[in-house]
Each structure stands twice: as structure tokens, then as C-alpha cells.
């Protein structure tokens, strides 16, 4: 059965005795095969049209969602933050809108100044955690020990100068999003503790043994090639 220049399938006629089919039977079989191929061709075209319609509907829905989230983010920040009309930027926002509906951890990569925090806030605004806080920390701006304290918090007396207990950014981001900017600069010792947060959603303040629950979503950003750094 020819279909679109290709052979889609075959039509078999079985008989109890050999050489019982006539030329008329062969002509009939060819007509049946042609009709079946035509029907299958129409079915394929209808299926392709349905997929195209669904794709257009999905694209339109994502564009509408991007526009809505952009307006909401601009209203919340008080000035325009999500700008740009280029196709690559719109594609980035469309992907962000899709991932916003999930709870997965997100890694944003790109050169400094390309808008990674803007995209992170965009994801937060479009997620079910939009009512929760958006807490950001620059991992490259703090020494290792101070970064650990800022992330996980500390108890009184945990180290010199810790005159009172202090919650960390993880606690402050409860029910919301923790944005780790320049996560590639984080020391391995801090990475190990952060891994526990990502895998088990629990952590311990410095100077304490009490396990605390982390109801957060983590979005990280880096301008480094982390795959190359792992080699």
C-alpha cells in the first residue's frame, strides 16, 4: 500500500488452493489497497493537523502566560524588569513558564549580566510558591564560613561573634524560593551540606544538632561551565 511515496504496508489474500486468483482479483486487490492507503493518508493528515493545532494552542497559552507573568513581575518590582522582544529571549521565558509549574530544582547558566536573576524571579512569580518569599544570596560575595552561616543559620555561641541565634537564608525562604547566585563558587564543604537540603529537605544550624525542615524550591545560577569544572 503506497503512502506518501513510501510503502506503508501490504495486503494479503489467502486461498486454500494454488493459482486460484485471476487478473480481475488482482485488480480488485489493488483497488482495495489504494483505498486503504488513501484512508490512512487522510488519517495521518488529520493527526498532523491535530498536533499542529495543539502546538499552536500550547504556544499561544505559553505566550499569554509569559505576558501575564511579565506584567505581574513588573508591577511587583515597581519598574520594568523583564524586557526584550527577541525570539531567543521569548524562548527562554517560555521555557521558564513551563518549568515554573513544577517543583524541580533549576540551574540557570549564562554570562554575567544576561538576566539570570530576572528569569529566577520570573519562575518564582509563575509557580505555586509565588505567595512565598524570594530569598537571594550571592555565593561568590562571601567567605566560605560566612556563606555557610548565612545559608544555614547559627545558634548563639556557634563561633566567635555569634552573640545570638540567627536564621539562615534557607529558613527565611520557607514556602518560597532560595536563589543561589554564582553557585559554582561555593566551597565543596558547603556543597556537601547543601546536597542534604536538595535530597532530603533538611538541615542543621551551625552550633546545633536539631534537624530543621526546608520547605523551599532552589534555583541556582552560574556563569561557569560546571560540567567542565567536574572533569
PDB file of C-alpha atoms in Angstrom:
ATOM      1  CA  UNK A   1       0.000   0.000   0.000  1.00  0.00           C
ATOM      2  CA  UNK A   2       1.824   3.177  -1.179  1.00  0.00           C
ATOM      3  CA  UNK A   3       1.545   6.200   1.078  1.00  0.00           C
ATOM      4  CA  UNK A   4       3.336   9.500   0.511  1.00  0.00           C
ATOM      5  CA  UNK A   5       5.888   7.955  -1.818  1.00  0.00           C
ATOM      6  CA  UNK A   6       6.627   5.134   0.618  1.00  0.00           C
ATOM      7  CA  UNK A   7       5.203   1.656   1.023  1.00  0.00           C
ATOM      8  CA  UNK A   8       3.136   1.733   4.188  1.00  0.00           C
ATOM      9  CA  UNK A   9       2.108  -1.887   4.324  1.00  0.00           C
ATOM     10  CA  UNK A  10       0.960  -4.936   2.425  1.00  0.00           C
ATOM     11  CA  UNK A  11      -2.401  -6.525   1.754  1.00  0.00           C
ATOM     12  CA  UNK A  12      -2.559 -10.325   1.790  1.00  0.00           C
ATOM     13  CA  UNK A  13      -5.215 -12.616   0.309  1.00  0.00           C
ATOM     14  CA  UNK A  14      -5.016 -16.279   1.284  1.00  0.00           C
ATOM     15  CA  UNK A  15      -6.516 -19.172  -0.647  1.00  0.00           C
ATOM     16  CA  UNK A  16      -6.938 -22.888   0.056  1.00  0.00           C
ATOM     17  CA  UNK A  17      -5.672 -23.902  -3.382  1.00  0.00           C
ATOM     18  CA  UNK A  18      -2.781 -22.592  -5.515  1.00  0.00           C
ATOM     19  CA  UNK A  19      -3.191 -20.298  -8.520  1.00  0.00           C
ATOM     20  CA  UNK A  20      -6.843 -19.591  -7.852  1.00  0.00           C
ATOM     21  CA  UNK A  21      -6.646 -15.789  -8.207  1.00  0.00           C
ATOM     22  CA  UNK A  22      -7.443 -14.221 -11.567  1.00  0.00           C
ATOM     23  CA  UNK A  23      -6.294 -10.916 -13.063  1.00  0.00           C
ATOM     24  CA  UNK A  24      -9.632  -9.450 -12.005  1.00  0.00           C
ATOM     25  CA  UNK A  25      -8.886 -10.497  -8.422  1.00  0.00           C
ATOM     26  CA  UNK A  26      -5.512  -8.767  -8.608  1.00  0.00           C
ATOM     27  CA  UNK A  27      -7.123  -5.592  -9.964  1.00  0.00           C
ATOM     28  CA  UNK A  28      -9.665  -5.722  -7.134  1.00  0.00           C
ATOM     29  CA  UNK A  29      -6.907  -6.185  -4.560  1.00  0.00           C
ATOM     30  CA  UNK A  30      -5.028  -3.194  -5.998  1.00  0.00           C
ATOM     31  CA  UNK A  31      -8.136  -1.014  -5.737  1.00  0.00           C
ATOM     32  CA  UNK A  32      -8.680  -2.125  -2.135  1.00  0.00           C
ATOM     33  CA  UNK A  33      -5.048  -1.341  -1.319  1.00  0.00           C
ATOM     34  CA  UNK A  34      -5.341   2.099  -2.951  1.00  0.00           C
ATOM     35  CA  UNK A  35      -8.489   2.900  -0.956  1.00  0.00           C
ATOM     36  CA  UNK A  36      -6.872   1.768   2.295  1.00  0.00           C
ATOM     37  CA  UNK A  37      -3.762   3.823   1.559  1.00  0.00           C
ATOM     38  CA  UNK A  38      -5.919   6.874   0.824  1.00  0.00           C
ATOM     39  CA  UNK A  39      -7.846   6.420   4.074  1.00  0.00           C
ATOM     40  CA  UNK A  40      -4.614   6.060   6.035  1.00  0.00           C
ATOM     41  CA  UNK A  41      -3.210   9.133   4.300  1.00  0.00           C
ATOM     42  CA  UNK A  42      -6.249  11.169   5.352  1.00  0.00           C
ATOM     43  CA  UNK A  43      -5.896   9.838   8.890  1.00  0.00           C
ATOM     44  CA  UNK A  44      -2.245  10.876   9.002  1.00  0.00           C
ATOM     45  CA  UNK A  45      -3.062  14.327   7.681  1.00  0.00           C
ATOM     46  CA  UNK A  46      -5.814  14.727  10.267  1.00  0.00           C
ATOM     47  CA  UNK A  47      -3.451  13.607  13.033  1.00  0.00           C
ATOM     48  CA  UNK A  48      -0.765  16.036  11.842  1.00  0.00           C
ATOM     49  CA  UNK A  49      -3.319  18.851  11.722  1.00  0.00           C
ATOM     50  CA  UNK A  50      -4.443  17.991  15.261  1.00  0.00           C
ATOM     51  CA  UNK A  51      -0.856  18.043  16.530  1.00  0.00           C
ATOM     52  CA  UNK A  52      -0.226  21.372  14.796  1.00  0.00           C
ATOM     53  CA  UNK A  53      -3.368  22.817  16.357  1.00  0.00           C
ATOM     54  CA  UNK A  54      -2.323  21.574  19.795  1.00  0.00           C
ATOM     55  CA  UNK A  55       1.161  23.020  19.308  1.00  0.00           C
ATOM     56  CA  UNK A  56      -0.289  26.395  18.303  1.00  0.00           C
ATOM     57  CA  UNK A  57      -2.646  26.306  21.271  1.00  0.00           C
ATOM     58  CA  UNK A  58       0.225  25.457  23.632  1.00  0.00           C
ATOM     59  CA  UNK A  59       2.394  28.213  22.170  1.00  0.00           C
ATOM     60  CA  UNK A  60      -0.420  30.743  22.489  1.00  0.00           C
ATOM     61  CA  UNK A  61      -1.084  29.677  26.070  1.00  0.00           C
ATOM     62  CA  UNK A  62       2.603  29.971  26.965  1.00  0.00           C
ATOM     63  CA  UNK A  63       2.863  33.396  25.322  1.00  0.00           C
ATOM     64  CA  UNK A  64      -0.182  34.558  27.273  1.00  0.00           C
ATOM     65  CA  UNK A  65       1.299  33.165  30.471  1.00  0.00           C
ATOM     66  CA  UNK A  66       4.626  34.870  29.765  1.00  0.00           C
ATOM     67  CA  UNK A  67       2.840  38.187  29.199  1.00  0.00           C
ATOM     68  CA  UNK A  68       0.827  37.802  32.406  1.00  0.00           C
ATOM     69  CA  UNK A  69       3.853  36.860  34.485  1.00  0.00           C
ATOM     70  CA  UNK A  70       5.831  39.735  32.972  1.00  0.00           C
ATOM     71  CA  UNK A  71       3.143  42.249  33.951  1.00  0.00           C
ATOM     72  CA  UNK A  72       2.878  40.794  37.454  1.00  0.00           C
ATOM     73  CA  UNK A  73       6.636  40.874  37.973  1.00  0.00           C
ATOM     74  CA  UNK A  74       6.895  44.427  36.684  1.00  0.00           C
ATOM     75  CA  UNK A  75       4.043  45.510  38.963  1.00  0.00           C
ATOM     76  CA  UNK A  76       5.638  43.830  41.970  1.00  0.00           C
ATOM     77  CA  UNK A  77       9.078  45.384  41.393  1.00  0.00           C
ATOM     78  CA  UNK A  78       7.650  48.792  40.509  1.00  0.00           C
ATOM     79  CA  UNK A  79       9.505  49.126  37.212  1.00  0.00           C
ATOM     80  CA  UNK A  80      10.172  47.193  34.055  1.00  0.00           C
ATOM     81  CA  UNK A  81      12.496  44.279  34.712  1.00  0.00           C
ATOM     82  CA  UNK A  82      11.553  41.691  32.090  1.00  0.00           C
ATOM     83  CA  UNK A  83      12.308  43.347  28.776  1.00  0.00           C
ATOM     84  CA  UNK A  84      13.186  42.109  25.334  1.00  0.00           C
ATOM     85  CA  UNK A  85      11.315  41.060  22.230  1.00  0.00           C
ATOM     86  CA  UNK A  86      13.894  38.817  20.552  1.00  0.00           C
ATOM     87  CA  UNK A  87      12.953  35.237  19.722  1.00  0.00           C
ATOM     88  CA  UNK A  88      15.725  33.701  21.905  1.00  0.00           C
ATOM     89  CA  UNK A  89      14.580  35.749  24.914  1.00  0.00           C
ATOM     90  CA  UNK A  90      10.952  34.802  24.330  1.00  0.00           C
ATOM     91  CA  UNK A  91      12.022  31.147  24.089  1.00  0.00           C
ATOM     92  CA  UNK A  92      13.824  31.478  27.434  1.00  0.00           C
ATOM     93  CA  UNK A  93      10.721  32.942  29.072  1.00  0.00           C
ATOM     94  CA  UNK A  94       8.527  30.236  27.526  1.00  0.00           C
ATOM     95  CA  UNK A  95      10.796  27.542  28.988  1.00  0.00           C
ATOM     96  CA  UNK A  96      10.759  29.371  32.313  1.00  0.00           C
ATOM     97  CA  UNK A  97       6.965  29.465  32.256  1.00  0.00           C
ATOM     98  CA  UNK A  98       6.861  25.700  31.709  1.00  0.00           C
ATOM     99  CA  UNK A  99       9.338  24.874  34.461  1.00  0.00           C
ATOM    100  CA  UNK A 100       7.602  27.301  36.827  1.00  0.00           C
ATOM    101  CA  UNK A 101       4.670  24.913  37.056  1.00  0.00           C
ATOM    102  CA  UNK A 102       6.892  22.172  38.502  1.00  0.00           C
ATOM    103  CA  UNK A 103       8.809  21.830  41.767  1.00  0.00           C
ATOM    104  CA  UNK A 104      12.082  20.771  40.190  1.00  0.00           C
ATOM    105  CA  UNK A 105      15.381  22.386  41.123  1.00  0.00           C
ATOM    106  CA  UNK A 106      16.561  24.726  38.355  1.00  0.00           C
ATOM    107  CA  UNK A 107      20.069  25.681  37.206  1.00  0.00           C
ATOM    108  CA  UNK A 108      20.376  28.825  35.083  1.00  0.00           C
ATOM    109  CA  UNK A 109      23.586  29.268  33.112  1.00  0.00           C
ATOM    110  CA  UNK A 110      24.909  32.220  31.173  1.00  0.00           C
ATOM    111  CA  UNK A 111      27.332  35.101  31.200  1.00  0.00           C
ATOM    112  CA  UNK A 112      27.152  37.721  33.934  1.00  0.00           C
ATOM    113  CA  UNK A 113      24.553  40.372  33.200  1.00  0.00           C
ATOM    114  CA  UNK A 114      22.351  38.201  30.976  1.00  0.00           C
ATOM    115  CA  UNK A 115      19.361  38.314  33.340  1.00  0.00           C
ATOM    116  CA  UNK A 116      19.600  35.050  35.274  1.00  0.00           C
ATOM    117  CA  UNK A 117      18.084  36.552  38.430  1.00  0.00           C
ATOM    118  CA  UNK A 118      15.313  38.116  36.350  1.00  0.00           C
ATOM    119  CA  UNK A 119      14.459  34.659  34.996  1.00  0.00           C
ATOM    120  CA  UNK A 120      14.640  33.186  38.513  1.00  0.00           C
ATOM    121  CA  UNK A 121      12.143  35.779  39.775  1.00  0.00           C
ATOM    122  CA  UNK A 122      10.002  35.088  36.709  1.00  0.00           C
ATOM    123  CA  UNK A 123       9.914  31.369  37.604  1.00  0.00           C
ATOM    124  CA  UNK A 124       9.058  32.192  41.217  1.00  0.00           C
ATOM    125  CA  UNK A 125       6.235  34.504  40.162  1.00  0.00           C
ATOM    126  CA  UNK A 126       4.722  31.806  37.936  1.00  0.00           C
ATOM    127  CA  UNK A 127       4.938  28.990  40.475  1.00  0.00           C
ATOM    128  CA  UNK A 128       2.650  27.860  43.269  1.00  0.00           C
ATOM    129  CA  UNK A 129       5.222  29.382  45.629  1.00  0.00           C
ATOM    130  CA  UNK A 130       4.639  32.906  44.317  1.00  0.00           C
ATOM    131  CA  UNK A 131       2.997  33.839  47.610  1.00  0.00           C
ATOM    132  CA  UNK A 132       6.159  32.853  49.474  1.00  0.00           C
ATOM    133  CA  UNK A 133       9.427  34.781  49.736  1.00  0.00           C
ATOM    134  CA  UNK A 134      12.149  35.030  47.123  1.00  0.00           C
ATOM    135  CA  UNK A 135      15.457  34.966  49.002  1.00  0.00           C
ATOM    136  CA  UNK A 136      18.691  35.518  47.080  1.00  0.00           C
ATOM    137  CA  UNK A 137      22.300  35.058  48.116  1.00  0.00           C
ATOM    138  CA  UNK A 138      25.477  35.596  46.098  1.00  0.00           C
ATOM    139  CA  UNK A 139      27.756  32.651  46.831  1.00  0.00           C
ATOM    140  CA  UNK A 140      30.788  34.440  45.380  1.00  0.00           C
ATOM    141  CA  UNK A 141      30.443  37.501  47.594  1.00  0.00           C
ATOM    142  CA  UNK A 142      31.030  35.804  50.971  1.00  0.00           C
ATOM    143  CA  UNK A 143      33.904  33.836  52.546  1.00  0.00           C
ATOM    144  CA  UNK A 144      33.207  30.120  52.996  1.00  0.00           C
ATOM    145  CA  UNK A 145      32.454  30.221  56.750  1.00  0.00           C
ATOM    146  CA  UNK A 146      30.261  33.292  56.452  1.00  0.00           C
ATOM    147  CA  UNK A 147      28.430  31.773  53.473  1.00  0.00           C
ATOM    148  CA  UNK A 148      27.714  28.632  55.496  1.00  0.00           C
ATOM    149  CA  UNK A 149      26.366  30.715  58.369  1.00  0.00           C
ATOM    150  CA  UNK A 150      24.267  32.853  56.034  1.00  0.00           C
ATOM    151  CA  UNK A 151      22.773  29.792  54.354  1.00  0.00           C
ATOM    152  CA  UNK A 152      22.090  27.520  57.312  1.00  0.00           C
ATOM    153  CA  UNK A 153      21.898  29.991  60.186  1.00  0.00           C
ATOM    154  CA  UNK A 154      23.630  29.608  63.540  1.00  0.00           C
ATOM    155  CA  UNK A 155      22.988  29.255  67.241  1.00  0.00           C
ATOM    156  CA  UNK A 156      24.334  31.546  69.912  1.00  0.00           C
ATOM    157  CA  UNK A 157      27.999  30.817  70.589  1.00  0.00           C
ATOM    158  CA  UNK A 158      28.448  28.760  67.412  1.00  0.00           C
ATOM    159  CA  UNK A 159      31.534  30.835  66.612  1.00  0.00           C
ATOM    160  CA  UNK A 160      33.274  33.980  67.771  1.00  0.00           C
ATOM    161  CA  UNK A 161      30.893  36.893  67.434  1.00  0.00           C
ATOM    162  CA  UNK A 162      27.717  34.767  67.387  1.00  0.00           C
ATOM    163  CA  UNK A 163      26.092  36.588  70.307  1.00  0.00           C
ATOM    164  CA  UNK A 164      22.588  35.447  69.365  1.00  0.00           C
ATOM    165  CA  UNK A 165      20.859  32.833  67.256  1.00  0.00           C
ATOM    166  CA  UNK A 166      20.142  33.779  63.661  1.00  0.00           C
ATOM    167  CA  UNK A 167      18.071  32.019  60.992  1.00  0.00           C
ATOM    168  CA  UNK A 168      19.759  31.415  57.658  1.00  0.00           C
ATOM    169  CA  UNK A 169      18.557  32.137  54.157  1.00  0.00           C
ATOM    170  CA  UNK A 170      17.136  28.620  53.891  1.00  0.00           C
ATOM    171  CA  UNK A 171      14.799  29.290  56.818  1.00  0.00           C
ATOM    172  CA  UNK A 172      13.942  32.746  55.515  1.00  0.00           C
ATOM    173  CA  UNK A 173      12.953  31.213  52.169  1.00  0.00           C
ATOM    174  CA  UNK A 174      10.465  28.813  53.789  1.00  0.00           C
ATOM    175  CA  UNK A 175       7.472  28.111  51.455  1.00  0.00           C
ATOM    176  CA  UNK A 176       9.224  30.148  48.765  1.00  0.00           C
ATOM    177  CA  UNK A 177      12.327  30.136  46.577  1.00  0.00           C
ATOM    178  CA  UNK A 178      16.009  30.219  47.512  1.00  0.00           C
ATOM    179  CA  UNK A 179      18.094  31.722  44.705  1.00  0.00           C
ATOM    180  CA  UNK A 180      21.776  30.765  44.812  1.00  0.00           C
ATOM    181  CA  UNK A 181      23.629  33.160  42.542  1.00  0.00           C
ATOM    182  CA  UNK A 182      27.113  32.137  41.359  1.00  0.00           C
ATOM    183  CA  UNK A 183      26.636  28.678  42.868  1.00  0.00           C
ATOM    184  CA  UNK A 184      29.769  27.496  41.064  1.00  0.00           C
ATOM    185  CA  UNK A 185      31.874  29.468  43.554  1.00  0.00           C
ATOM    186  CA  UNK A 186      30.530  27.543  46.549  1.00  0.00           C
ATOM    187  CA  UNK A 187      33.164  25.608  48.523  1.00  0.00           C
ATOM    188  CA  UNK A 188      32.931  21.774  48.470  1.00  0.00           C
ATOM    189  CA  UNK A 189      32.254  21.652  52.227  1.00  0.00           C
ATOM    190  CA  UNK A 190      29.230  23.898  51.834  1.00  0.00           C
ATOM    191  CA  UNK A 191      28.141  21.967  48.729  1.00  0.00           C
ATOM    192  CA  UNK A 192      28.003  18.757  50.766  1.00  0.00           C
ATOM    193  CA  UNK A 193      25.639  20.341  53.289  1.00  0.00           C
ATOM    194  CA  UNK A 194      23.539  21.880  50.533  1.00  0.00           C
ATOM    195  CA  UNK A 195      23.221  18.455  48.904  1.00  0.00           C
ATOM    196  CA  UNK A 196      21.424  17.242  52.021  1.00  0.00           C
ATOM    197  CA  UNK A 197      18.961  20.090  51.640  1.00  0.00           C
ATOM    198  CA  UNK A 198      18.343  19.200  47.992  1.00  0.00           C
ATOM    199  CA  UNK A 199      17.973  15.461  48.587  1.00  0.00           C
ATOM    200  CA  UNK A 200      16.302  15.274  51.999  1.00  0.00           C
ATOM    201  CA  UNK A 201      14.963  18.799  52.512  1.00  0.00           C
ATOM    202  CA  UNK A 202      16.560  19.070  55.945  1.00  0.00           C
ATOM    203  CA  UNK A 203      19.500  20.917  57.505  1.00  0.00           C
ATOM    204  CA  UNK A 204      21.122  21.865  60.793  1.00  0.00           C
ATOM    205  CA  UNK A 205      22.084  25.319  62.015  1.00  0.00           C
ATOM    206  CA  UNK A 206      25.731  25.885  62.907  1.00  0.00           C
ATOM    207  CA  UNK A 207      26.241  25.019  66.559  1.00  0.00           C
ATOM    208  CA  UNK A 208      23.093  22.876  66.755  1.00  0.00           C
ATOM    209  CA  UNK A 209      22.137  19.224  66.379  1.00  0.00           C
ATOM    210  CA  UNK A 210      18.438  19.813  65.745  1.00  0.00           C
ATOM    211  CA  UNK A 211      17.213  18.869  62.287  1.00  0.00           C
ATOM    212  CA  UNK A 212      15.141  21.546  60.585  1.00  0.00           C
ATOM    213  CA  UNK A 213      12.848  21.038  57.595  1.00  0.00           C
ATOM    214  CA  UNK A 214      13.407  23.054  54.430  1.00  0.00           C
ATOM    215  CA  UNK A 215      10.179  23.716  52.529  1.00  0.00           C
ATOM    216  CA  UNK A 216      11.866  25.535  49.671  1.00  0.00           C
ATOM    217  CA  UNK A 217      12.488  25.399  45.970  1.00  0.00           C
ATOM    218  CA  UNK A 218      16.079  26.006  44.913  1.00  0.00           C
ATOM    219  CA  UNK A 219      17.003  27.961  41.798  1.00  0.00           C
ATOM    220  CA  UNK A 220      20.729  28.319  41.172  1.00  0.00           C
ATOM    221  CA  UNK A 221      22.700  30.341  38.650  1.00  0.00           C
ATOM    222  CA  UNK A 222      26.275  30.350  37.420  1.00  0.00           C
ATOM    223  CA  UNK A 223      28.423  31.839  34.682  1.00  0.00           C
ATOM    224  CA  UNK A 224      30.788  28.863  34.805  1.00  0.00           C
ATOM    225  CA  UNK A 225      30.783  25.619  32.812  1.00  0.00           C
ATOM    226  CA  UNK A 226      30.091  23.255  35.706  1.00  0.00           C
ATOM    227  CA  UNK A 227      30.442  20.130  33.561  1.00  0.00           C
ATOM    228  CA  UNK A 228      33.951  21.166  32.579  1.00  0.00           C
ATOM    229  CA  UNK A 229      34.763  22.018  36.201  1.00  0.00           C
ATOM    230  CA  UNK A 230      33.796  18.491  37.268  1.00  0.00           C
ATOM    231  CA  UNK A 231      36.227  16.822  34.859  1.00  0.00           C
TER     232      UNK A 231
END
